[in-house]
Coordinates of C-alpha atoms and ligand atoms in Angstrom, one line a residue:
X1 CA 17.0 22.0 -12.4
X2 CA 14.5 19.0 -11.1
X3 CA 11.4 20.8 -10.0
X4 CA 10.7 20.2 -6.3
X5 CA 7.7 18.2 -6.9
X6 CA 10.3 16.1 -8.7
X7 CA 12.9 15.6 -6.0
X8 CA 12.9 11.8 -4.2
X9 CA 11.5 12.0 -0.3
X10 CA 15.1 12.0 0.7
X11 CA 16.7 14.4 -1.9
X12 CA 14.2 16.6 -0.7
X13 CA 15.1 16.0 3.3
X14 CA 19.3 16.6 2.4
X15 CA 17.5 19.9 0.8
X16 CA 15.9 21.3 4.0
X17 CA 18.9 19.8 6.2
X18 CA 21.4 21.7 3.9
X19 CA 19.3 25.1 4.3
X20 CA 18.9 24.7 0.3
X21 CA 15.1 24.4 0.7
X22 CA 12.5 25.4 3.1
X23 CA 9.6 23.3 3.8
X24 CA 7.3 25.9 3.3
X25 CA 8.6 26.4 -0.5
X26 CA 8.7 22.5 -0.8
X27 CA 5.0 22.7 0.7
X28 CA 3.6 24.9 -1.3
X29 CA 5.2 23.3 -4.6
X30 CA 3.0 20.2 -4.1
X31 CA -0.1 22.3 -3.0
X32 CA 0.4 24.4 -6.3
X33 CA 1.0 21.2 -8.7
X34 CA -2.2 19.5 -6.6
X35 CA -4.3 22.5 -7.9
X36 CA -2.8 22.5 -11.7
X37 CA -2.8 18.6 -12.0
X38 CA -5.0 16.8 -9.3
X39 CA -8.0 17.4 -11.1
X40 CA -6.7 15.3 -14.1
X41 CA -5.4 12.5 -11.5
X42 CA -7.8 12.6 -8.6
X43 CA -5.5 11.5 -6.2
X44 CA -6.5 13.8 -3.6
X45 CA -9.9 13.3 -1.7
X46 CA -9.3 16.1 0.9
X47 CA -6.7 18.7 0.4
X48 CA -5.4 19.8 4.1
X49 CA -3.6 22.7 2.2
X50 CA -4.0 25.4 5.6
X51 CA -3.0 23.1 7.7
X52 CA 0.2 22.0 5.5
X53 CA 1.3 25.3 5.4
X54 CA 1.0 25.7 9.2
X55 CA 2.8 22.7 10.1
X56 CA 5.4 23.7 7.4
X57 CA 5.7 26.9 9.2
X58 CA 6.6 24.9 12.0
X59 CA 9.1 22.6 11.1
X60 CA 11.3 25.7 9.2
X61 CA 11.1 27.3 12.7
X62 CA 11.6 24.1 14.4
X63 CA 14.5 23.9 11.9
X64 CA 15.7 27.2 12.9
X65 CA 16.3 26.5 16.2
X66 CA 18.1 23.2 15.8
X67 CA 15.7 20.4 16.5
X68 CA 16.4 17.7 14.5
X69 CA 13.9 15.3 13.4
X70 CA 13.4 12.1 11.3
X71 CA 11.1 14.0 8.7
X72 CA 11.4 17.4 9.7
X73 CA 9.4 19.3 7.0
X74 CA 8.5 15.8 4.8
X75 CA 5.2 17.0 2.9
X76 CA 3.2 13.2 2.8
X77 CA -0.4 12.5 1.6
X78 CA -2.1 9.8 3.9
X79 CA -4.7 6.9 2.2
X80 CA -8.1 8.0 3.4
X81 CA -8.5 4.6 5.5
X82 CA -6.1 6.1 7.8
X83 CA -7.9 7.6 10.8
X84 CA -7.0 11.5 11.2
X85 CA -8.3 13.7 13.7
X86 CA -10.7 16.3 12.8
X87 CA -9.8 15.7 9.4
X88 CA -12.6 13.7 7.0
X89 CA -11.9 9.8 6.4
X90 CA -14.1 8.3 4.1
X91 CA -12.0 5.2 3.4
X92 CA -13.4 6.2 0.1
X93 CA -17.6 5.1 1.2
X94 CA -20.5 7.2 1.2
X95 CA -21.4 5.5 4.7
X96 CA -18.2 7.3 6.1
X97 CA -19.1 11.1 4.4
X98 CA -18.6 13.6 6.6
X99 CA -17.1 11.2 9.3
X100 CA -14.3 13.1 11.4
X101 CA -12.3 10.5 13.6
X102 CA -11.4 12.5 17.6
X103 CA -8.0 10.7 17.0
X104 CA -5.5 10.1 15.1
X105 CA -4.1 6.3 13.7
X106 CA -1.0 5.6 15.8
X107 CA 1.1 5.7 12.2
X108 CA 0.4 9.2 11.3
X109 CA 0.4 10.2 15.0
X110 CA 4.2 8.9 14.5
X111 CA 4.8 11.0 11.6
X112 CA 3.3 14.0 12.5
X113 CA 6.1 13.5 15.9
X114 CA 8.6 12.9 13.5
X115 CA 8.0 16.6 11.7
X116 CA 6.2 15.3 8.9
X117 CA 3.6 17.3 6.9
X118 CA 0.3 16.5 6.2
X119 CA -0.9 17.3 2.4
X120 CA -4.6 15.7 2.8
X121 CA -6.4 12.3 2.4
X122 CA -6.0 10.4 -0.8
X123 CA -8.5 8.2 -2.7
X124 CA -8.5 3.9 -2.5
X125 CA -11.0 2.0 -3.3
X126 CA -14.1 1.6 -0.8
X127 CA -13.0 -0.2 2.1
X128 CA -9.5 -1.0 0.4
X129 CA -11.8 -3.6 -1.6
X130 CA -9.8 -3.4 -5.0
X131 CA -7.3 -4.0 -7.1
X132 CA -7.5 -0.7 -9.5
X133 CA -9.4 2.2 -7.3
X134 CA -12.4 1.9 -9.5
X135 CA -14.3 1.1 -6.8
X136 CA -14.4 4.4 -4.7
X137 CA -17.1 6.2 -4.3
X138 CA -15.9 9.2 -5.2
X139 CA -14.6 8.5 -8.7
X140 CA -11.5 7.2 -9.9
X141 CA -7.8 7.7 -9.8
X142 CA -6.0 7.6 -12.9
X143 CA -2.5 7.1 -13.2
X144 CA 0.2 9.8 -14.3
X145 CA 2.1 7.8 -16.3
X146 CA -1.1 7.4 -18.5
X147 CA -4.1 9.0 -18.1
X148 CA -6.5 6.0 -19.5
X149 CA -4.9 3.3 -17.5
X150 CA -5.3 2.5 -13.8
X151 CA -3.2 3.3 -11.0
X152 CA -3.8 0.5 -9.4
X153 CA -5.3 -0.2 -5.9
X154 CA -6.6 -0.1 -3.4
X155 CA -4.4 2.2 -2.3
X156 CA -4.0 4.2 -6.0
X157 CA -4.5 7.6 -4.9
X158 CA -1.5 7.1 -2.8
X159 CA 0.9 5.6 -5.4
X160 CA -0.7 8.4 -7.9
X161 CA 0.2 11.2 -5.1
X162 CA 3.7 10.0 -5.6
X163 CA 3.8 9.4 -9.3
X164 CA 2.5 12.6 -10.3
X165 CA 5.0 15.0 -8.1
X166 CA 1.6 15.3 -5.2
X167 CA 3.5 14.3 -2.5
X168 CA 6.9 13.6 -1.6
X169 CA 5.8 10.2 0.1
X170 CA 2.3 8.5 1.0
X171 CA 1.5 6.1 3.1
X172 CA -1.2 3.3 1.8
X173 CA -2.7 -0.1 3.3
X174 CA -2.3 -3.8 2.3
X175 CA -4.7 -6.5 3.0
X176 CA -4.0 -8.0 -0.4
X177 CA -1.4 -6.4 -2.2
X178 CA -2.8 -2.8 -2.2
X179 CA 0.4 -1.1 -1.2
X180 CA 2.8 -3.2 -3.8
X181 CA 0.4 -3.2 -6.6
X182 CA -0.2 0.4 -6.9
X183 CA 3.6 1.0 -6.4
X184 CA 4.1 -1.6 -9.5
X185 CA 1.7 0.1 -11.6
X186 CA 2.9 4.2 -10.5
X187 CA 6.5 2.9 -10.6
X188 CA 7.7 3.6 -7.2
X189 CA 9.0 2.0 -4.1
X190 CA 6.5 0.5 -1.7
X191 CA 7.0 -1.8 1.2
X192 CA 4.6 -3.7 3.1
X193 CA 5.7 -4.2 6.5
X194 CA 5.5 -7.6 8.2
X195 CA 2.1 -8.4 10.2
X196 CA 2.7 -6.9 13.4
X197 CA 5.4 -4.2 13.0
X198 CA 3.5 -1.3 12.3
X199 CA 0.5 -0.4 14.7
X200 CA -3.2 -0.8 13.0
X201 CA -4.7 1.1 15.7
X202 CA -6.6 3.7 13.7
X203 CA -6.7 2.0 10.6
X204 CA -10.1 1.2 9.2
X205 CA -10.5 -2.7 9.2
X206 CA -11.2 -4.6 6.3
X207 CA -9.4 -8.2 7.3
X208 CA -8.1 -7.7 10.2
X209 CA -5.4 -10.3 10.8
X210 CA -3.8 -9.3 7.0
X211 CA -4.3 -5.6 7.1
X212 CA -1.1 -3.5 7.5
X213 CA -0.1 0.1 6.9
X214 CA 3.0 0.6 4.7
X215 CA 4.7 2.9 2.9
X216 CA 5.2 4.5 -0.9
X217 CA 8.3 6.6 -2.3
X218 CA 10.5 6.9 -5.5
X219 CA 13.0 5.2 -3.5
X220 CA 13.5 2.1 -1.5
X221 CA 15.7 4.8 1.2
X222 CA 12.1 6.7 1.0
X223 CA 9.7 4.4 1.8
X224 CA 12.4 2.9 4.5
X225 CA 12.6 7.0 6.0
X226 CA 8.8 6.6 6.2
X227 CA 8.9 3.0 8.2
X228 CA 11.6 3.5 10.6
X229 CA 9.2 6.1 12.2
X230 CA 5.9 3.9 11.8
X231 CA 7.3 0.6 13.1
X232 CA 7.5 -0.6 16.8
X233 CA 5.0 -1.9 19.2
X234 CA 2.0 0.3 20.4
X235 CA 0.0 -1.0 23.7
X236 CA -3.2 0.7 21.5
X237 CA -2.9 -2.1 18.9
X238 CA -2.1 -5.7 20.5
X239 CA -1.2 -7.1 17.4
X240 CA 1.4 -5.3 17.2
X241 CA 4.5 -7.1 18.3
X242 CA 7.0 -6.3 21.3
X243 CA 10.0 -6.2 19.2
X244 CA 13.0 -4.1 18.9
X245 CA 12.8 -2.0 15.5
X246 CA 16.1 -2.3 14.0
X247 CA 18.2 0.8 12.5
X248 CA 16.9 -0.2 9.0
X249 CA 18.9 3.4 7.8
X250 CA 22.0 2.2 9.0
X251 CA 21.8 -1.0 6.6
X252 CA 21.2 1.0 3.5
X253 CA 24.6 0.6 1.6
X254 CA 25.2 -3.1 3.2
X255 CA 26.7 -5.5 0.7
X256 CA 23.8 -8.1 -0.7
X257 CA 27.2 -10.9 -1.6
X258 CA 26.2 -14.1 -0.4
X259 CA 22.8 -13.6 -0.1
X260 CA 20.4 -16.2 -1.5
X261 CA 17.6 -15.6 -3.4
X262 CA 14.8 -17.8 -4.4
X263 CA 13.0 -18.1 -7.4
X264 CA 9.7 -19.6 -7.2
X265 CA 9.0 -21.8 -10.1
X266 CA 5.0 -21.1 -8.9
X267 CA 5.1 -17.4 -10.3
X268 CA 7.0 -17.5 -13.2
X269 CA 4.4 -19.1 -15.5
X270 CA 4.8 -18.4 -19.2
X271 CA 2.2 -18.1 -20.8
X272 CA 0.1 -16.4 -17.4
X273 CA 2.2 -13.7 -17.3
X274 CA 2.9 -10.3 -19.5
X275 CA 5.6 -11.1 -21.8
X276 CA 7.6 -7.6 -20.8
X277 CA 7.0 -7.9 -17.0
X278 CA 8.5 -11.2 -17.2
X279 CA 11.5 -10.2 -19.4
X280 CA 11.7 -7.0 -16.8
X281 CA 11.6 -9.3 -13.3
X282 CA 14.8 -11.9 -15.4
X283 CA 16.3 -9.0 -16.2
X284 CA 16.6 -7.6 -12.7
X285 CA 17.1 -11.0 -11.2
X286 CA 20.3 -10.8 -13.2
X287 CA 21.2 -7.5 -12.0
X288 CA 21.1 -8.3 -8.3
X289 CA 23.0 -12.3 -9.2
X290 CA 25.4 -9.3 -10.6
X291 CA 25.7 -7.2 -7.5
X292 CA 26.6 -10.7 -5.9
X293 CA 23.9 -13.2 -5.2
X294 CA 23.0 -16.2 -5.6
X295 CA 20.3 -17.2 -7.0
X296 CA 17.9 -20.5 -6.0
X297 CA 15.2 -21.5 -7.5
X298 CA 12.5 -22.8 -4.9
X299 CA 9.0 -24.0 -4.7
X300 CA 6.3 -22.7 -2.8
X301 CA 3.6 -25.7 -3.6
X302 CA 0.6 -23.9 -2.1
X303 CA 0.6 -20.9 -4.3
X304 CA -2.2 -22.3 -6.4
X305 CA -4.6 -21.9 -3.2
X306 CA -3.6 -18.3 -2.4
X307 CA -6.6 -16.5 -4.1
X308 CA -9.1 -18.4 -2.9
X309 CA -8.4 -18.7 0.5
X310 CA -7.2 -15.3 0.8
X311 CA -10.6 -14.1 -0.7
X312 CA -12.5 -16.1 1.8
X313 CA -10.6 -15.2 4.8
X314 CA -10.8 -11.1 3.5
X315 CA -14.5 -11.2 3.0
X316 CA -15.3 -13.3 5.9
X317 CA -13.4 -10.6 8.2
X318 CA -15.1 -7.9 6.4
X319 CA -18.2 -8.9 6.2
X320 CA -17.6 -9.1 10.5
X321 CA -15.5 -5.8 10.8
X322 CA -18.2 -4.2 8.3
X323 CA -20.9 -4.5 10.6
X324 CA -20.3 -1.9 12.6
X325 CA -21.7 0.7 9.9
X326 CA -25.0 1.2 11.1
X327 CA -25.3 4.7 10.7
X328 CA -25.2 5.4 14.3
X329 CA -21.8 5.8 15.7
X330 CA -20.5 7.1 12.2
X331 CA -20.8 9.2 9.3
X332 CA -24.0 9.2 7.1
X333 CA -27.2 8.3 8.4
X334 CA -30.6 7.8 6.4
X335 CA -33.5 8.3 8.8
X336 CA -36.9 5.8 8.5
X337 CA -40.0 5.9 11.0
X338 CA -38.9 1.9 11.5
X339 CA -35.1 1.3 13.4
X340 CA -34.7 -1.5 10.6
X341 CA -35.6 0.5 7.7
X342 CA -32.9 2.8 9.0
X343 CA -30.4 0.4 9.0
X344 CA -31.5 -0.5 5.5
X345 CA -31.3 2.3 3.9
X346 CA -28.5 3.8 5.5
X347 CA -26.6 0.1 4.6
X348 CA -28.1 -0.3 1.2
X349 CA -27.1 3.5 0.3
X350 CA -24.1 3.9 2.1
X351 CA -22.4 0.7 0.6
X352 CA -21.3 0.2 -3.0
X353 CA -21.6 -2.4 -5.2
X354 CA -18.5 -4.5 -4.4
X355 CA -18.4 -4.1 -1.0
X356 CA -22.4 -5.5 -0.5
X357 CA -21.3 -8.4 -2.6
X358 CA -18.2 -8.8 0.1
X359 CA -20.8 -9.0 3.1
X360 CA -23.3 -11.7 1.2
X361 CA -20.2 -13.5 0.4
X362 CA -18.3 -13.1 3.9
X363 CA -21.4 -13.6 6.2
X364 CA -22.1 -17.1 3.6
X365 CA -18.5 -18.5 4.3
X366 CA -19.2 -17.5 7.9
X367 CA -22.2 -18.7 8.4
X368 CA -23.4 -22.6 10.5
X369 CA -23.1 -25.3 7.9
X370 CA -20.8 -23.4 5.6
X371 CA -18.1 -22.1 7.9
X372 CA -15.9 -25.7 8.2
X373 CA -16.3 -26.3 4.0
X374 CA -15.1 -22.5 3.2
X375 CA -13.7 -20.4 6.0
X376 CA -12.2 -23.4 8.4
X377 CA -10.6 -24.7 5.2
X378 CA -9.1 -21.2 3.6
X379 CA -7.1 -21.1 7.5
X380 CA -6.0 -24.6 7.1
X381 CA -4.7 -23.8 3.6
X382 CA -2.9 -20.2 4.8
X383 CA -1.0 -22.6 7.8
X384 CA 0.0 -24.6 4.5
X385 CA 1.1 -21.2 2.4
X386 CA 2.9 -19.9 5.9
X387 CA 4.6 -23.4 6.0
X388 CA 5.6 -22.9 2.5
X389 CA 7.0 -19.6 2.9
X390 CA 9.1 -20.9 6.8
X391 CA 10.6 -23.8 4.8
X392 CA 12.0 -21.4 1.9
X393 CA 13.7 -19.1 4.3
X394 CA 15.8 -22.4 6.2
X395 CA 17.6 -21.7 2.6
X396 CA 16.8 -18.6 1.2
X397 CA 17.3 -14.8 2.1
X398 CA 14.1 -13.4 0.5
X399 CA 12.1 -14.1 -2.8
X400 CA 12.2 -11.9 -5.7
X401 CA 9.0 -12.4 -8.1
X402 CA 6.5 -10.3 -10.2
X403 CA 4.6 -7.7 -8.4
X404 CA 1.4 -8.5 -11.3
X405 CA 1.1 -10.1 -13.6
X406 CA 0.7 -7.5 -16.0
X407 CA 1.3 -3.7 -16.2
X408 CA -1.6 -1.0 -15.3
X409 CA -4.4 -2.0 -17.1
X410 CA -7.1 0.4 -18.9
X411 CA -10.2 1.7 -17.4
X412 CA -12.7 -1.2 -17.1
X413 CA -11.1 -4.1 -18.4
X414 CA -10.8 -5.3 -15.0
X415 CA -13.6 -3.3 -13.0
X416 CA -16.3 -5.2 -15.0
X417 CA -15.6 -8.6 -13.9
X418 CA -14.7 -9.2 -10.3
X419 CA -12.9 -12.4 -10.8
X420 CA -10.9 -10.4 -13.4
X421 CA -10.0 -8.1 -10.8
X422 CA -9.2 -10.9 -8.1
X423 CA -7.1 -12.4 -10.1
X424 CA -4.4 -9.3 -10.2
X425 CA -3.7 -10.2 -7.1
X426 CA -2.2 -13.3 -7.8
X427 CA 1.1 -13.0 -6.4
X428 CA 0.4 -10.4 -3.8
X429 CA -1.6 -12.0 -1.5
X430 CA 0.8 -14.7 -0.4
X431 CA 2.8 -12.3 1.6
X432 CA -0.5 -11.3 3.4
X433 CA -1.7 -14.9 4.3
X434 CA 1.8 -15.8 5.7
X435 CA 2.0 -12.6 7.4
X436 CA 6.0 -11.7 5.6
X437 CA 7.2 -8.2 4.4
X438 CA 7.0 -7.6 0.6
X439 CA 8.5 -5.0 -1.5
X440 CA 8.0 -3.7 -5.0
X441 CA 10.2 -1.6 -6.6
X442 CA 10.3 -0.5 -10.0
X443 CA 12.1 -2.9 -12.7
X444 CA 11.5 -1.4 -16.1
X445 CA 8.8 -0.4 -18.4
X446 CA 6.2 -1.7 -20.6
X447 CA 6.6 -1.0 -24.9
X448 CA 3.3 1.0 -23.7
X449 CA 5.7 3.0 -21.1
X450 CA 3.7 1.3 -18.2
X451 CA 6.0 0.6 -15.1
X452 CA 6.7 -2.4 -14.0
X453 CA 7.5 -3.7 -10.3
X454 CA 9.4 -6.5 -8.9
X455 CA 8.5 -8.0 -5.7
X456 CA 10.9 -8.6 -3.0
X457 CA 9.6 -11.2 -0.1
X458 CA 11.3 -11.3 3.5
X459 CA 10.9 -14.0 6.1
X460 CA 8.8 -12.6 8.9
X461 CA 10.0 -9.3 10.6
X462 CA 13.1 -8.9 8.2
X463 CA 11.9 -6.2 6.6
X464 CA 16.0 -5.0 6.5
X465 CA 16.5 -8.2 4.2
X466 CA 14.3 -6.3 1.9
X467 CA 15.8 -2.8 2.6
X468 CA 18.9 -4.0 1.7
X469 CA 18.1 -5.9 -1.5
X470 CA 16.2 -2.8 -2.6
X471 CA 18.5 -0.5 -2.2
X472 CA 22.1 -2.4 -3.5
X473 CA 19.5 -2.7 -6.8
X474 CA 18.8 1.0 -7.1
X475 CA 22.3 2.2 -6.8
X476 CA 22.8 0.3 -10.3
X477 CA 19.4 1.0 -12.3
X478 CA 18.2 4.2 -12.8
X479 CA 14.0 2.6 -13.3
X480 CA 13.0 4.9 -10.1
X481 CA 14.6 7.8 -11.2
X482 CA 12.4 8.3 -14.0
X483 CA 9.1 10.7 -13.7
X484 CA 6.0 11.1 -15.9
X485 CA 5.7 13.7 -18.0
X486 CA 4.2 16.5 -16.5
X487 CA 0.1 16.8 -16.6
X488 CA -1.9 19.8 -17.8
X489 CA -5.3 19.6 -16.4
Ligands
LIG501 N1 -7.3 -6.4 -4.2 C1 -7.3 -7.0 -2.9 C2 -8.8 -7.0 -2.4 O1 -9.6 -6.4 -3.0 C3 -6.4 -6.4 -1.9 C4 -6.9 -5.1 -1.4 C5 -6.0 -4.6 -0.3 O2 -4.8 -5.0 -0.1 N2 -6.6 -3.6 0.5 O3 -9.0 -7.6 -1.4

């Protein structure tokens, strides 16, 4: 019998719907593995195990009496740059230690209505500034499938939470790739949701205008369960856009004949890219041409730019958004005779190493002289990248490309040179600059055993493009069906 830390978001749901399964049992499973295995993983910053059984309690009663809702007795773990109320959010800084937000973020509000269960706060990298969660301040992640290798970031704890049976979903942030990447290298399902379709209020800025809260699963109907009840307009966030959410659920099963697929020539470079992950991402092209469509090979003549204007525009934003830290209105506070010394060493203290060099670099590109050669130029080039991308979708249905270029990498290969680690986001960023939903869903494995994840790219606001795609795929592979072996701490 699968063990219920096992079980996909949505076998799990049919469970608890079929009276097969209470949500206190399916609780209580992931609060007993999180005590044998999180201390091996570190997935978990704050466990909210009281409260989980509570709510639990809750939706079997609510159950009981017949209400029925989305993700009635759903056990989820939330990334720790998620506001929740009375409940510690770090966003994985020492500046934020012991802050408890009065409210909570508009997306777990949503879940929380829809009968979902918190499990606790999981670990990122500080401020989401990352690529592998080496860069919290409260240790790393590591990732289930291997123990030495990374599980990605920024948002790692949450696709580690997954991976390693800790949660039956998690929701995780992307500025830059940190929902997709760490659902590559945990191989799961993750979608990032277009710019605007899922409410930021609550969500701890990094860049504002690419930040976006998505969602991770073992499957692509998972992660879509998890959105349908997160997306829609909220007056508390006015970037987020008046539109109607459609019934993504209803399109799971749709037919993918016909559609067109494009291929960018830009990501699919040789000798750049892991000689597995590329034979992986052909071979699952092939399996969707299979299922019917047709693939196109495009161009998207920008791509080169990506990185560096995407690291401009992020640190310029955070180096603005990050200002707010002053040890006054939140968290940890270091107290001098002198106001500025007080802001200096409750800054220099609070902030780790990557994040500082994010504010030198982000208040430089912002600053008079500097701001037309580096800033002004990096938005000129993401006009060109969201051009790019609008002229692909006059002929194409969505994108399909690597996720990374390479699977999970170990400890430190990465963490010790920031370019090295800037450069993993390669072909992740795009999606952010042009403001487009992405996917990644699990494609195959490394000779290692490493997952590997394919990205899926939508035009803007047709996330169901993606849904679709996604799901037609996993109805012939089995890649997501596959777990970790289990984890003895
Ligand atoms: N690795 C990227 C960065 O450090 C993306 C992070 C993210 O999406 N939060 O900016």
């Amino acid at each position: 019998m699968t063990h219920l830390t096992e079980l996909s978001l949505s076998e799990g749901l049919a469970k608890l719907n079929a009276g097969e399964l209470s949500a206190v049992d399916w609780t209580q499973a992931y609060l007993d593995r999180i005590t044998q295995t999180d201390p091996a993983i570190h997935a978990y910053l704050t466990v909210t195990d009281t409260l989980a059984l509570e709510q639990a309690r809750q939706a079997d009663e609510a159950r009981a009496r017949g209400e029925q809702l989305p993700l009635l007795g759903v056990p989820i773990a939330i990334k720790d740059a998620i506001s929740t109320k009375g409940i510690e959010t770090t966003c994985g800084s020492k500046i934020l230690a012991g802050y408890r937000p009065v409210f909570n973020a508009t997306a777990v509000e949503r879940l929380l209505q829809a009968g979902a269960i918190m499990l606790g706060k999981v670990n990122l990298d500080e401020f989401a500034m990352g690529s592998t969660t080496e860069n919290s301040a409260y240790g790393v992640t590591r990732n289930p499938w291997n123990l030495e290798h990374v599980p990605g970031g920024s948002s790692g704890g949450s696709g580690a939470a997954v991976a390693g049976g800790l949660a039956a979903a998690s929701l995780g942030t992307d500025t830059g790739g940190s929902v997709r990447l760490p659902g590559s290298f945990c191989g799961i399902s993750a979608l990032k949701p277009s710019y605007g379709r899922v409410s930021r209020f609550g969500l701890i800025a990094y860049g504002s205008s690419l930040d976006q809260i998505g969602s991770l699963g073992w499957t692509v109907e998972d992660v879509t369960r998890v959105m349908q009840v997160m997306a829609g307009h909220d007056p508390k966030d006015s970037t987020s856009m008046r539109l109607d959410v459609p019934d993504y659920l209803a399109q799971l099963g749709d037919s993918i004949r016909g559609m067109k697929l494009g291929i960018p020539k830009e990501y699919f470079i040789e000798d750049a890219i892991q000689p597995e992950v590329l034979r992986a991402i052909r071979a699952g092209i092939t399996q969707l041409e299979q299922l019917g469509a047709e693939i196109v090979e495009i161009s998207l003549p920008h791509t080169e730019y990506c990185l560096s204007a995407y690291y401009i525009i992020a640190m310029s934003e955070a180096s603005s958004n990050l200002a707010r830290y002053d040890g006054i209105r939140f968290g940890a506070k270091i107290n001098k005779d002198d106001m500025w010394d007080s802001y200096r060493a409750t800054r220099g203290q609070g902030f780790g190493e990557e994040v500082k060099r994010r504010i030198l670099i982000g208040t430089y590109t912002l600053s008079a002289g500097y701001y037309d050669a580096y800033y002004g130029k990096a938005q000129a080039v993401r006009t060109l990248v969201k051009q790019d991308f609008d002229r692909a979708f006059e002929s194409v249905d969505a994108i399909v490309t690597p996720v990374a270029p390479t699977t999970a990498n170990r400890f430190g290969s990465a963490s010790s040179d920031p370019m090295q680690m800037y450069l993993m986001d390669v072909f992740s960023v795009s999606a952010n600059l042009a403001g487009i939903p992405g996917m990644s869903i699990p494609c195959g494995f490394d000779d290692a055993g490493l997952p590997i994840g394919m990205q899926l790219l939508g035009a803007q606001f047709k996330e169901e493009t993606l849904i679709k795609l996604g799901h037609a795929y996993q109805q012939v592979t089995d890649w997501h069906t596959h777990r970790p072996k289990p984890i003895h701490a």
